[in-house]
Amino acid sequence: MSDYLVIVESPAKAKTIERYLGKKYKVKASVGHVRDLPRSQMGVDVEHDYEPKYITIRGKGPVLQDLKKAAKKAKKVYLAADPDREGEAIAWHLANSLNVDIQSDCRVVFNEITKDAILESFKHPRPINMDLVDAQQARRILDRLVGYNISPILWKKVKKGLSAGRVQSVALRLIIDRENEINSFIPEEYWSIEGQFEKDKKAFDALYFGNEKEKVKLSNESDVKAVLNVMKGKKFEVTNVVKKERKRNPAPSFTTSSLQQEAARKLNFRARKTMMLAQQLYEGIDLGKKEGTVGLITYMRTDSTRISDTAKADAQEFITQEYGSEFIATKKAEKQSKKAQDAHEAVRPTSVLRTPNELKAILSRDLFRLYKLIWERFIASQMAPAILDTVAVDLKSGEAVFRANGSQIKFPGFMKVYVEGSDDQTDDKDKLLPVLAVGDKVSALAIEPKQHFTQPPPRYSEARLVKTLEELGIGRPSTYAPTLDTIQKRGYVALETKRFVPTELGTIVHQLVLEFFPNILDIEFTVQMEQDLDSVEEGQVKWVEVIDGFYKDFAKHVEHADAEMEKIVIKDEPTGEDCENCGSPMVYKLGRYGKFMACSNFPDCRNTKAIIKEIGVPCPSCEKGQIVERKSKTKRLFYGCDQYPTCEFVSWDKPINRPCPKCNAMLVEKKLKKGIQIQCVSCDYKEDPQS
């Protein structure tokens, strides 16, 4: 019989930790929460200080019975759930179910699953932190009050299966607001003048800047002609050379949010996939007989960039051996976000000595790619800044001034290992200029004016939306991935080319919530609520006070919405087409992923069709049809003629409704890493990429 019972959340963790602790310890898994609010009812007594009614989760009865039997046999029970609010709440629920004294030293926390970390944590058990438990309870109860009050009204007034919540409703608002910005955007024309120059048989590029006094904007072709008129041919003189040395600092180690963003940019991972893989790396991977199962990264739900002194020392030793002492960062403190709780460390490898190359043969492809990203980011964060030599050169002809910018990496520093990605792609390669001095004469090989149009703000990708929510202070590390999942599962948004687009259903729900529950969608109100909930965690305020302050006003809005919200009848709109199977009229239906066409003779006829979306471009091949969006068998978007199969025109790139200014052929939007670039399908005409 084992002397001590240790309860963790995951069976994978249980095996690893039991091996570290030895024969006196029996480690079992609760497999997450064992108690929660009931799904079939509110489960919160609003008349008696919002007392929650907890029940054993369906299917967890046998697990709980097994834990109770083991607890009776053990001398002492240790609760070792995850080191966050959620984990503290799980430990509290277990303590209540197993009759463990929450004031006793029963709680054990660790930030990584390695032998040293586990053994050290069991030297410092502590009581359950009720401030953390209350903070989690407050969030759970608040979300229940919002969801279980608004959702039934939406079911009654719109359709079943809908929901609203504190974070998901704000996320939906951001997506819809951005779509409205895009729809109301009016493109503005602007021009640039690109010059290709030569000095000592070395070619380089420069852009029109303005005159010697100021930068000049080129709004139309007349402005361009005016500039060309004041130029004295193709002879230019160097009038100014500015050389500078610039430092570029490494990005800090990952938080949950920055990990999700970077994995989306560099690995093309969805937030949910990133967290699933990170969970596996944290809980442990079998590295063979020598080491067994070991956690490869620290706990992956964190808003802190702090690194332990031991991890810093190990990283510095590794960097010295691999790259040299000049690559070690000078002593600096990690800058924490003002909103960071700093409960535990940043996401980092548990040992810098486990290099990605050593683990490549052991890890699956996706696990390897994510581990490599985390490992490189951590190593780079402990390295010296990169030093770049930059030079700006002004070239003058008449009154026109062109400017050439060059840069060269003088010392790579952290860039030798890793460079942070960006939503607005930048080129990190050297851009060398020939040696130029004031007074030098330079010849222009070509002067080329180019027309451009301003672009609307881009739709939100997962990475951009997570970043925006974090910057606003809405939600916490553990909520981002589930929030993005929820708004997609409810059919409020769809992903088109990896960008969020609101559906008609999402827009309807948003308008109703905005009209009847404005506080839920008010960003400042939501941010303040997050801060109030954090104050509960810090022990500054009682959770009941926070809930009461919200619910008294919210309950009035619920009553008003239930009485005044009109029922939305989404009528079947005729499409003007007949069903090819039975001849009945086809109608538009609103489904989970937006509108589609269906036979009005349902259920006798179950014929459905996707809605073909025209993009407003005539077919360049047959000149009779219109270009429409289509999807391949693998759901990839492409463009074809609506006269198919008579006309077989297809394009993976989206055609646009203006001809090439050079050859009059079709222009298309080409998706590049730097953004969307307009290109000609026949000649070499290209426009600058737009993010």
PDB file of C-alpha atoms in Angstrom, residues 146 150 154 163-176 469 474 483 486-487 492 509-510 513-514 517 520-522 526:
ATOM      1  CA  VAL A 146     -24.689  35.898 -18.802  1.00  0.00           C
ATOM      2  CA  ILE A 150     -29.250  35.697 -22.762  1.00  0.00           C
ATOM      3  CA  LEU A 154     -32.020  34.219 -28.353  1.00  0.00           C
ATOM      4  CA  SER A 163     -25.387  31.781 -27.282  1.00  0.00           C
ATOM      5  CA  ALA A 164     -23.802  34.970 -26.016  1.00  0.00           C
ATOM      6  CA  GLY A 165     -20.981  35.505 -23.538  1.00  0.00           C
ATOM      7  CA  ARG A 166     -18.673  38.145 -22.096  1.00  0.00           C
ATOM      8  CA  VAL A 167     -15.623  37.444 -24.261  1.00  0.00           C
ATOM      9  CA  GLN A 168     -17.205  35.782 -27.304  1.00  0.00           C
ATOM     10  CA  SER A 169     -19.627  38.691 -27.840  1.00  0.00           C
ATOM     11  CA  VAL A 170     -16.791  41.242 -27.803  1.00  0.00           C
ATOM     12  CA  ALA A 171     -14.734  39.069 -30.181  1.00  0.00           C
ATOM     13  CA  LEU A 172     -17.733  38.933 -32.544  1.00  0.00           C
ATOM     14  CA  ARG A 173     -18.150  42.706 -32.242  1.00  0.00           C
ATOM     15  CA  LEU A 174     -14.519  43.278 -33.275  1.00  0.00           C
ATOM     16  CA  ILE A 175     -14.995  41.088 -36.357  1.00  0.00           C
ATOM     17  CA  ILE A 176     -18.255  42.810 -37.364  1.00  0.00           C
ATOM     18  CA  LEU A 469      -8.105  40.921 -27.383  1.00  0.00           C
ATOM     19  CA  ILE A 474     -10.257  41.204 -22.674  1.00  0.00           C
ATOM     20  CA  THR A 483     -13.571  31.771 -27.638  1.00  0.00           C
ATOM     21  CA  THR A 486     -17.231  28.996 -29.959  1.00  0.00           C
ATOM     22  CA  ILE A 487     -17.979  31.813 -32.415  1.00  0.00           C
ATOM     23  CA  TYR A 492     -21.475  33.498 -36.142  1.00  0.00           C
ATOM     24  CA  VAL A 509     -27.241  38.081 -32.936  1.00  0.00           C
ATOM     25  CA  HIS A 510     -24.747  40.948 -32.600  1.00  0.00           C
ATOM     26  CA  VAL A 513     -27.137  41.888 -28.046  1.00  0.00           C
ATOM     27  CA  LEU A 514     -25.989  45.416 -28.895  1.00  0.00           C
ATOM     28  CA  PHE A 517     -27.327  44.255 -23.594  1.00  0.00           C
ATOM     29  CA  ILE A 520     -21.825  43.089 -22.707  1.00  0.00           C
ATOM     30  CA  LEU A 521     -20.422  44.578 -25.927  1.00  0.00           C
ATOM     31  CA  ASP A 522     -18.901  47.678 -24.354  1.00  0.00           C
ATOM     32  CA  THR A 526     -15.625  44.360 -20.256  1.00  0.00           C
TER      33      THR A 526
END
